[in-house]
């Protein structure tokens, strides 16, 4: 993958490229709708319980230095030049906080008429050049332009710290947050028009080192990034934090700065996003996902119908392994289900023979999920048990335990 940057990239080659990422927008809308965003926000607006603006304003005014023209004229000019370059016309108050951590953040105003906030920790001024600070400010303004705080506030309200977020939603929120960082990076690049500046800013943020003093060259940084990116592209590395790993961020900006068409950019991004889509990092995870779908469909179709309860059970089990379980189900269903089932069982047993009981338990779960149990389903469970080396008594014991723990008769059968 080509990733050698030129020092100064002209904006002409990418003026027509959009900083937005389609999947990020799709996920934002999906999460917002799943959490009943419009309803929740309307309720919160009436009761006015957040107080977020007051909290942040008090914190910034009380503990940080506000960037004002008469106090910090040079940095004030830099911040507002970036704001103007990105065509962001909402009011923003910029602050500097005395903090040794190499970080910056932005907070969108919650109440109408209140300025947004962008804060830069003082440690950045010891490391960053003026152009690198432009990248940082552009990145934080990018979060405001992309309205990332709005979704984060909704998630935090519906799922406060003590609440458990469903696994499938956790994955989607994490993927959204990672993609939102890549979007904000694009705004940071647009503030500088210099990929080299972005690269050095990334590595300073990651290492806390002054690269000039350490005599580290741009070429060395890019070569190191290529080596590390290759590790992630070869299905070994996973990116599970709220921010994508630096090799992805650097290459994503390289694509944004060099691709001539939106299609070229999107095609290059698809490869990087595939890393972010990975939930597990072993072959067993993929075999297990294939088994969950194929076994679930085979069991459900014994009575000639895949009903909603059975489908939901497949989705719930698959959600631990796939960010988009419905799409994966469609992919498996478009192929040979029996072949997928047989090969997934064979591969799982090769890697971990101890999963025989887990596979049986899952199939029993699908059988009882629709609240009816047929003789044909029982025959299928015993056949599966024998094929993977379980005795009829072991299969019967597993069925008995599942019925005691999880079986609820259908209301139709007793009404």
Short mmCIF file of C-alpha atoms in Angstrom, two decimals:
data_model
loop_
_atom_site.label_atom_id
_atom_site.label_comp_id
_atom_site.label_asym_id
_atom_site.label_seq_id
_atom_site.Cartn_x
_atom_site.Cartn_y
_atom_site.Cartn_z
CA UNK A 1 0.00 0.00 0.00
CA UNK A 2 1.52 3.34 -1.06
CA UNK A 3 1.81 5.77 1.81
CA UNK A 4 4.78 8.06 1.18
CA UNK A 5 3.56 11.64 1.64
CA UNK A 6 4.82 14.76 0.00
CA UNK A 7 5.57 17.56 2.38
CA UNK A 8 3.12 20.12 1.07
CA UNK A 9 -0.05 18.80 -0.52
CA UNK A 10 -2.04 21.19 -2.61
CA UNK A 11 -5.70 21.52 -1.67
CA UNK A 12 -6.66 21.50 -5.35
CA UNK A 13 -6.37 17.70 -5.62
CA UNK A 14 -8.92 17.10 -2.88
CA UNK A 15 -11.18 20.16 -2.75
CA UNK A 16 -14.01 18.07 -4.17
CA UNK A 17 -13.49 15.25 -1.64
CA UNK A 18 -15.89 15.22 1.26
CA UNK A 19 -14.55 15.01 4.82
CA UNK A 20 -17.61 12.97 5.83
CA UNK A 21 -17.47 9.15 5.97
CA UNK A 22 -20.71 7.49 4.86
CA UNK A 23 -20.54 4.64 7.39
CA UNK A 24 -20.03 7.11 10.26
CA UNK A 25 -23.18 8.98 9.21
CA UNK A 26 -25.10 5.71 8.87
CA UNK A 27 -24.04 4.54 12.33
CA UNK A 28 -24.78 7.92 13.91
CA UNK A 29 -28.33 7.82 12.54
CA UNK A 30 -28.82 4.17 13.52
CA UNK A 31 -27.62 4.68 17.12
CA UNK A 32 -29.64 7.89 17.46
CA UNK A 33 -32.82 6.19 16.26
CA UNK A 34 -32.22 3.06 18.37
CA UNK A 35 -31.99 5.24 21.48
CA UNK A 36 -35.14 7.20 20.53
CA UNK A 37 -33.03 10.32 20.19
CA UNK A 38 -35.70 12.81 19.16
CA UNK A 39 -38.04 11.72 21.99
CA UNK A 40 -35.33 11.68 24.68
CA UNK A 41 -33.96 15.08 23.63
CA UNK A 42 -37.44 16.61 23.66
CA UNK A 43 -38.01 15.29 27.20
CA UNK A 44 -34.62 16.56 28.41
CA UNK A 45 -35.25 19.96 26.88
CA UNK A 46 -38.43 20.32 28.92
CA UNK A 47 -36.95 19.27 32.24
CA UNK A 48 -33.58 20.98 31.65
CA UNK A 49 -31.67 18.66 33.98
CA UNK A 50 -28.31 18.44 32.23
CA UNK A 51 -26.45 21.55 33.33
CA UNK A 52 -23.59 20.56 30.99
CA UNK A 53 -23.01 24.11 29.80
CA UNK A 54 -22.80 25.44 33.35
CA UNK A 55 -20.45 22.64 34.39
CA UNK A 56 -18.03 23.10 31.51
CA UNK A 57 -18.18 26.88 31.56
CA UNK A 58 -17.47 26.94 35.31
CA UNK A 59 -14.62 24.47 34.92
CA UNK A 60 -12.98 26.36 32.07
CA UNK A 61 -13.47 29.84 33.52
CA UNK A 62 -12.34 28.72 36.96
CA UNK A 63 -9.31 26.56 36.16
CA UNK A 64 -8.13 27.41 32.62
CA UNK A 65 -6.81 30.39 30.68
CA UNK A 66 -9.24 31.80 28.12
CA UNK A 67 -7.63 32.65 24.79
CA UNK A 68 -8.39 36.33 24.21
CA UNK A 69 -6.98 38.70 21.64
CA UNK A 70 -5.45 41.11 24.13
CA UNK A 71 -4.00 38.33 26.29
CA UNK A 72 -2.72 35.71 23.81
CA UNK A 73 -2.86 37.50 20.43
CA UNK A 74 -0.79 34.98 18.42
CA UNK A 75 -2.66 31.88 19.53
CA UNK A 76 -5.99 33.75 19.32
CA UNK A 77 -5.18 34.59 15.69
CA UNK A 78 -4.21 30.97 14.94
CA UNK A 79 -7.44 29.55 16.42
CA UNK A 80 -9.67 31.95 14.53
CA UNK A 81 -7.78 31.51 11.27
CA UNK A 82 -8.44 27.76 11.51
CA UNK A 83 -12.08 28.38 12.40
CA UNK A 84 -12.48 30.65 9.39
CA UNK A 85 -10.66 28.25 7.07
CA UNK A 86 -13.06 25.46 8.03
CA UNK A 87 -16.06 27.80 7.54
CA UNK A 88 -17.34 27.14 11.05
CA UNK A 89 -19.47 30.11 12.02
CA UNK A 90 -20.74 29.03 15.45
CA UNK A 91 -19.22 30.86 18.44
CA UNK A 92 -16.27 29.07 20.08
CA UNK A 93 -14.35 29.90 23.24
CA UNK A 94 -10.77 28.59 23.20
CA UNK A 95 -8.98 27.70 26.45
CA UNK A 96 -5.57 26.51 27.63
CA UNK A 97 -5.41 24.27 30.69
CA UNK A 98 -2.26 23.66 32.69
CA UNK A 99 -1.95 19.93 32.23
CA UNK A 100 1.06 17.71 31.53
CA UNK A 101 -0.98 15.24 29.47
CA UNK A 102 -0.61 15.65 25.71
CA UNK A 103 -4.26 16.19 24.85
CA UNK A 104 -7.00 18.53 23.61
CA UNK A 105 -10.78 18.29 23.58
CA UNK A 106 -13.93 20.03 22.41
CA UNK A 107 -17.36 20.38 24.01
CA UNK A 108 -20.40 21.38 21.99
CA UNK A 109 -22.71 23.93 23.59
CA UNK A 110 -25.94 22.37 24.82
CA UNK A 111 -27.97 25.54 25.26
CA UNK A 112 -28.77 27.82 22.35
CA UNK A 113 -26.63 30.95 22.34
CA UNK A 114 -23.81 29.46 24.41
CA UNK A 115 -20.36 29.21 22.75
CA UNK A 116 -18.77 25.85 22.07
CA UNK A 117 -15.54 25.05 23.90
CA UNK A 118 -12.15 23.95 22.58
CA UNK A 119 -9.44 23.25 25.16
CA UNK A 120 -5.72 22.65 24.56
CA UNK A 121 -3.54 21.30 27.37
CA UNK A 122 -0.40 23.31 28.05
CA UNK A 123 1.86 20.30 27.36
CA UNK A 124 1.08 20.62 23.66
CA UNK A 125 2.78 24.00 23.45
CA UNK A 126 6.10 22.46 24.47
CA UNK A 127 5.88 19.84 21.71
CA UNK A 128 3.94 21.28 18.80
CA UNK A 129 4.94 23.68 16.06
CA UNK A 130 2.45 26.36 15.05
CA UNK A 131 1.28 24.25 12.09
CA UNK A 132 0.86 21.18 14.28
CA UNK A 133 -1.29 23.24 16.64
CA UNK A 134 -3.40 24.17 13.60
CA UNK A 135 -3.96 20.47 12.99
CA UNK A 136 -5.00 19.94 16.64
CA UNK A 137 -7.41 22.91 16.57
CA UNK A 138 -8.81 21.80 13.21
CA UNK A 139 -9.37 18.30 14.57
CA UNK A 140 -11.29 19.57 17.60
CA UNK A 141 -13.38 21.94 15.48
CA UNK A 142 -14.06 18.95 13.21
CA UNK A 143 -15.78 17.20 16.13
CA UNK A 144 -18.01 20.27 16.58
CA UNK A 145 -18.77 20.46 12.85
CA UNK A 146 -19.61 16.75 12.82
CA UNK A 147 -21.82 17.14 15.95
CA UNK A 148 -20.21 14.21 17.75
CA UNK A 149 -21.04 15.53 21.23
CA UNK A 150 -24.78 15.37 20.55
CA UNK A 151 -24.69 11.61 20.06
CA UNK A 152 -22.27 11.07 22.97
CA UNK A 153 -24.60 12.94 25.34
CA UNK A 154 -27.55 10.82 24.25
CA UNK A 155 -25.61 7.58 24.82
CA UNK A 156 -24.40 8.78 28.24
CA UNK A 157 -27.94 9.69 29.31
CA UNK A 158 -29.61 6.44 28.20
CA UNK A 159 -26.68 4.38 29.52
CA UNK A 160 -25.19 6.08 32.60
CA UNK A 161 -21.91 4.62 33.96
CA UNK A 162 -23.65 1.97 36.08
CA UNK A 163 -25.81 0.72 33.19
CA UNK A 164 -24.82 -2.15 30.90
CA UNK A 165 -24.83 -1.33 27.18
CA UNK A 166 -25.92 -4.26 24.96
CA UNK A 167 -22.84 -5.78 23.33
CA UNK A 168 -24.01 -5.20 19.75
CA UNK A 169 -24.65 -1.53 20.54
CA UNK A 170 -21.28 -1.24 22.30
CA UNK A 171 -19.53 -2.35 19.11
CA UNK A 172 -21.50 0.08 16.97
CA UNK A 173 -20.83 3.00 19.32
CA UNK A 174 -17.12 2.16 19.36
CA UNK A 175 -16.97 1.92 15.56
CA UNK A 176 -18.84 5.21 15.24
CA UNK A 177 -16.43 6.92 17.65
CA UNK A 178 -13.42 5.62 15.71
CA UNK A 179 -14.82 6.79 12.37
CA UNK A 180 -15.70 10.17 13.90
CA UNK A 181 -12.02 10.53 14.84
CA UNK A 182 -11.03 9.89 11.22
CA UNK A 183 -13.51 12.56 10.09
CA UNK A 184 -12.08 15.03 12.63
CA UNK A 185 -8.57 14.19 11.37
CA UNK A 186 -9.65 15.25 7.89
CA UNK A 187 -10.70 18.63 9.22
CA UNK A 188 -7.33 18.85 10.95
CA UNK A 189 -5.62 18.18 7.64
CA UNK A 190 -7.79 20.80 5.91
CA UNK A 191 -6.59 23.31 8.50
CA UNK A 192 -2.94 22.71 7.53
CA UNK A 193 -2.89 21.26 3.99
CA UNK A 194 0.31 19.47 4.96
CA UNK A 195 0.35 15.73 5.52
CA UNK A 196 3.82 15.84 7.04
CA UNK A 197 2.55 18.17 9.75
CA UNK A 198 -0.32 15.80 10.53
CA UNK A 199 2.03 12.82 10.74
CA UNK A 200 4.43 14.52 13.15
CA UNK A 201 1.48 15.76 15.23
CA UNK A 202 0.14 12.18 15.51
CA UNK A 203 3.46 10.81 16.68
CA UNK A 204 4.01 13.63 19.15
CA UNK A 205 0.55 12.99 20.60
CA UNK A 206 1.30 9.27 20.81
CA UNK A 207 4.83 9.47 22.23
CA UNK A 208 5.02 12.83 24.00
CA UNK A 209 8.43 13.28 22.36
CA UNK A 210 9.89 16.26 20.56
CA UNK A 211 10.82 14.57 17.30
CA UNK A 212 13.25 17.29 16.26
CA UNK A 213 15.25 16.90 19.46
CA UNK A 214 15.15 13.13 19.01
CA UNK A 215 16.36 13.52 15.39
CA UNK A 216 13.44 11.51 13.97
CA UNK A 217 12.72 12.09 10.27
CA UNK A 218 9.38 12.09 8.46
CA UNK A 219 10.61 9.27 6.20
CA UNK A 220 11.44 7.14 9.24
CA UNK A 221 7.99 7.82 10.73
CA UNK A 222 6.22 6.84 7.51
CA UNK A 223 8.31 3.68 7.11
CA UNK A 224 7.51 2.71 10.69
CA UNK A 225 3.82 3.43 10.07
CA UNK A 226 3.82 1.18 6.98
CA UNK A 227 5.31 -1.70 8.95
CA UNK A 228 2.76 -1.38 11.73
CA UNK A 229 -0.16 -0.92 9.31
CA UNK A 230 0.85 -4.13 7.57
CA UNK A 231 0.47 -5.97 10.88
CA UNK A 232 -3.14 -4.80 11.18
CA UNK A 233 -3.97 -5.49 7.53
CA UNK A 234 -2.82 -9.10 7.83
CA UNK A 235 -5.68 -9.89 10.23
CA UNK A 236 -3.48 -9.93 13.33
CA UNK A 237 -4.15 -6.58 14.96
CA UNK A 238 -7.43 -5.20 16.24
CA UNK A 239 -8.33 -1.59 17.04
CA UNK A 240 -10.58 -1.61 20.11
CA UNK A 241 -10.07 1.82 21.66
CA UNK A 242 -12.29 4.87 21.07
CA UNK A 243 -9.56 6.26 18.79
CA UNK A 244 -8.25 4.25 15.83
CA UNK A 245 -4.64 3.15 16.09
CA UNK A 246 -2.14 5.61 14.59
CA UNK A 247 -1.21 3.45 11.56
CA UNK A 248 -4.85 3.64 10.44
CA UNK A 249 -5.14 7.37 11.12
CA UNK A 250 -1.97 8.22 9.21
CA UNK A 251 -2.89 6.10 6.19
CA UNK A 252 -6.48 7.44 6.20
CA UNK A 253 -5.13 10.99 5.95
CA UNK A 254 -2.63 9.95 3.30
CA UNK A 255 -5.56 8.69 1.21
CA UNK A 256 -7.59 11.86 1.83
CA UNK A 257 -4.66 14.05 0.79
CA UNK A 258 -3.64 12.12 -2.34
CA UNK A 259 -6.70 10.44 -3.88
CA UNK A 260 -8.11 12.27 -6.90
CA UNK A 261 -11.66 10.90 -6.85
CA UNK A 262 -14.19 10.09 -4.14
CA UNK A 263 -14.34 6.49 -5.39
CA UNK A 264 -10.57 6.04 -5.03
CA UNK A 265 -10.77 7.48 -1.54
CA UNK A 266 -13.72 5.26 -0.56
CA UNK A 267 -12.04 2.13 -1.97
CA UNK A 268 -8.87 2.83 0.00
CA UNK A 269 -10.86 3.55 3.15
CA UNK A 270 -12.77 0.25 2.85
CA UNK A 271 -9.54 -1.65 3.52
CA UNK A 272 -8.78 0.42 6.61
CA UNK A 273 -12.35 0.25 7.91
CA UNK A 274 -12.21 -3.54 7.60
CA UNK A 275 -9.66 -3.45 10.45
CA UNK A 276 -12.07 -1.45 12.61
CA UNK A 277 -14.85 -3.92 11.84
CA UNK A 278 -12.94 -6.79 13.42
CA UNK A 279 -14.31 -7.81 16.80
CA UNK A 280 -12.22 -10.92 17.44
CA UNK A 281 -8.68 -11.68 16.38
CA UNK A 282 -8.66 -15.46 15.89
CA UNK A 283 -9.81 -17.94 13.27
CA UNK A 284 -12.03 -19.54 15.88
CA UNK A 285 -14.15 -16.37 16.09
CA UNK A 286 -14.93 -16.56 12.37
CA UNK A 287 -15.71 -20.29 12.47
CA UNK A 288 -17.96 -19.72 15.49
CA UNK A 289 -19.84 -16.92 13.71
CA UNK A 290 -20.39 -19.20 10.71
CA UNK A 291 -21.63 -21.98 12.99
CA UNK A 292 -24.05 -19.70 14.87
CA UNK A 293 -25.74 -18.62 11.64
CA UNK A 294 -25.73 -21.93 9.75
CA UNK A 295 -26.70 -24.09 12.75
CA UNK A 296 -29.36 -21.60 13.78
CA UNK A 297 -30.96 -21.56 10.33
CA UNK A 298 -30.82 -25.35 9.94
CA UNK A 299 -32.43 -25.93 13.34
CA UNK A 300 -35.06 -23.25 12.80
CA UNK A 301 -36.03 -24.63 9.41
CA UNK A 302 -36.75 -28.13 10.67
CA UNK A 303 -40.34 -26.95 11.13
CA UNK A 304 -40.14 -25.18 7.73
CA UNK A 305 -40.14 -21.67 9.18
CA UNK A 306 -37.56 -19.29 10.67
CA UNK A 307 -39.69 -17.31 13.12
CA UNK A 308 -38.86 -14.07 14.93
CA UNK A 309 -37.88 -15.72 18.23
CA UNK A 310 -35.40 -18.00 16.47
CA UNK A 311 -34.00 -15.14 14.39
CA UNK A 312 -33.59 -13.00 17.52
CA UNK A 313 -31.71 -15.82 19.25
CA UNK A 314 -29.32 -16.07 16.30
CA UNK A 315 -28.78 -12.30 16.32
CA UNK A 316 -28.13 -12.20 20.09
CA UNK A 317 -25.48 -14.93 19.89
CA UNK A 318 -23.87 -13.44 16.80
CA UNK A 319 -23.73 -9.92 18.25
CA UNK A 320 -20.65 -10.82 20.32
CA UNK A 321 -18.72 -11.60 17.14
CA UNK A 322 -20.02 -9.27 14.42
CA UNK A 323 -20.72 -5.54 14.45
CA UNK A 324 -23.30 -5.98 11.68
CA UNK A 325 -24.88 -9.37 12.47
CA UNK A 326 -27.82 -9.02 10.05
CA UNK A 327 -25.49 -8.39 7.13
CA UNK A 328 -23.41 -11.45 8.07
CA UNK A 329 -26.56 -13.60 8.26
CA UNK A 330 -27.51 -12.47 4.75
CA UNK A 331 -24.03 -13.35 3.48
CA UNK A 332 -24.17 -16.86 4.96
CA UNK A 333 -27.74 -17.42 3.73
CA UNK A 334 -26.73 -16.49 0.19
CA UNK A 335 -24.34 -19.45 0.11
CA UNK A 336 -24.54 -23.20 0.82
CA UNK A 337 -25.85 -23.38 4.41
CA UNK A 338 -25.15 -27.11 4.85
CA UNK A 339 -21.57 -26.77 3.59
CA UNK A 340 -20.97 -23.76 5.88
CA UNK A 341 -22.36 -25.72 8.83
CA UNK A 342 -20.23 -28.80 8.18
CA UNK A 343 -17.03 -26.86 7.58
CA UNK A 344 -17.56 -24.61 10.62
CA UNK A 345 -18.11 -27.63 12.91
CA UNK A 346 -15.02 -29.34 11.49
CA UNK A 347 -12.86 -26.23 11.89
CA UNK A 348 -14.09 -25.49 15.42
CA UNK A 349 -13.33 -29.05 16.56
CA UNK A 350 -9.84 -28.86 15.05
CA UNK A 351 -9.06 -25.69 16.99
CA UNK A 352 -10.97 -26.45 20.20
CA UNK A 353 -12.63 -29.88 20.61
CA UNK A 354 -13.93 -28.73 23.99
CA UNK A 355 -16.54 -26.59 22.23
CA UNK A 356 -18.71 -29.65 21.41
CA UNK A 357 -20.97 -29.01 24.40
CA UNK A 358 -21.19 -25.28 23.67
CA UNK A 359 -22.28 -25.96 20.10
CA UNK A 360 -24.93 -28.42 21.30
CA UNK A 361 -26.18 -25.99 23.94
CA UNK A 362 -26.57 -23.28 21.29
CA UNK A 363 -28.61 -25.57 19.05
CA UNK A 364 -30.82 -26.51 22.01
CA UNK A 365 -31.31 -22.80 22.70
CA UNK A 366 -32.59 -22.31 19.14
CA UNK A 367 -34.90 -25.33 19.46
CA UNK A 368 -36.64 -23.98 22.59
CA UNK A 369 -36.59 -20.30 21.56
CA UNK A 370 -39.93 -20.62 19.73
CA UNK A 371 -41.51 -22.35 22.78
CA UNK A 372 -42.21 -25.56 20.88
CA UNK A 373 -40.12 -28.75 20.71
CA UNK A 374 -40.72 -31.34 17.99
CA UNK A 375 -39.56 -34.95 17.63
CA UNK A 376 -37.70 -33.95 14.46
CA UNK A 377 -35.75 -31.36 16.42
CA UNK A 378 -34.87 -33.93 19.09
CA UNK A 379 -33.65 -36.38 16.43
CA UNK A 380 -31.47 -33.67 14.94
CA UNK A 381 -29.90 -32.84 18.32
CA UNK A 382 -29.07 -36.50 19.01
CA UNK A 383 -27.61 -36.91 15.51
CA UNK A 384 -25.43 -33.83 15.98
CA UNK A 385 -24.26 -35.08 19.38
CA UNK A 386 -23.24 -38.47 17.98
CA UNK A 387 -21.39 -36.84 15.07
CA UNK A 388 -19.24 -34.74 17.42
CA UNK A 389 -18.56 -37.58 19.85
CA UNK A 390 -21.20 -37.06 22.54
CA UNK A 391 -23.29 -39.93 23.93
CA UNK A 392 -27.10 -39.88 23.86
CA UNK A 393 -27.05 -39.55 27.64
CA UNK A 394 -24.84 -36.45 27.43
CA UNK A 395 -27.17 -34.92 24.83
CA UNK A 396 -30.26 -35.78 26.88
CA UNK A 397 -28.68 -34.24 29.99
CA UNK A 398 -27.95 -30.99 28.15
CA UNK A 399 -31.52 -30.85 26.82
CA UNK A 400 -32.95 -31.50 30.31
CA UNK A 401 -30.83 -28.72 31.88
CA UNK A 402 -31.83 -26.24 29.16
CA UNK A 403 -35.54 -27.02 29.59
CA UNK A 404 -35.32 -26.55 33.35
CA UNK A 405 -33.44 -23.27 33.07
CA UNK A 406 -34.90 -21.60 30.01
CA UNK A 407 -38.06 -23.23 28.64
CA UNK A 408 -41.28 -21.20 28.87
CA UNK A 409 -44.43 -22.76 27.34
CA UNK A 410 -46.25 -20.85 24.65
CA UNK A 411 -49.32 -18.99 25.89
CA UNK A 412 -51.20 -20.30 22.86
CA UNK A 413 -50.67 -23.89 24.02
CA UNK A 414 -52.32 -23.27 27.41
CA UNK A 415 -55.00 -20.75 26.55
#
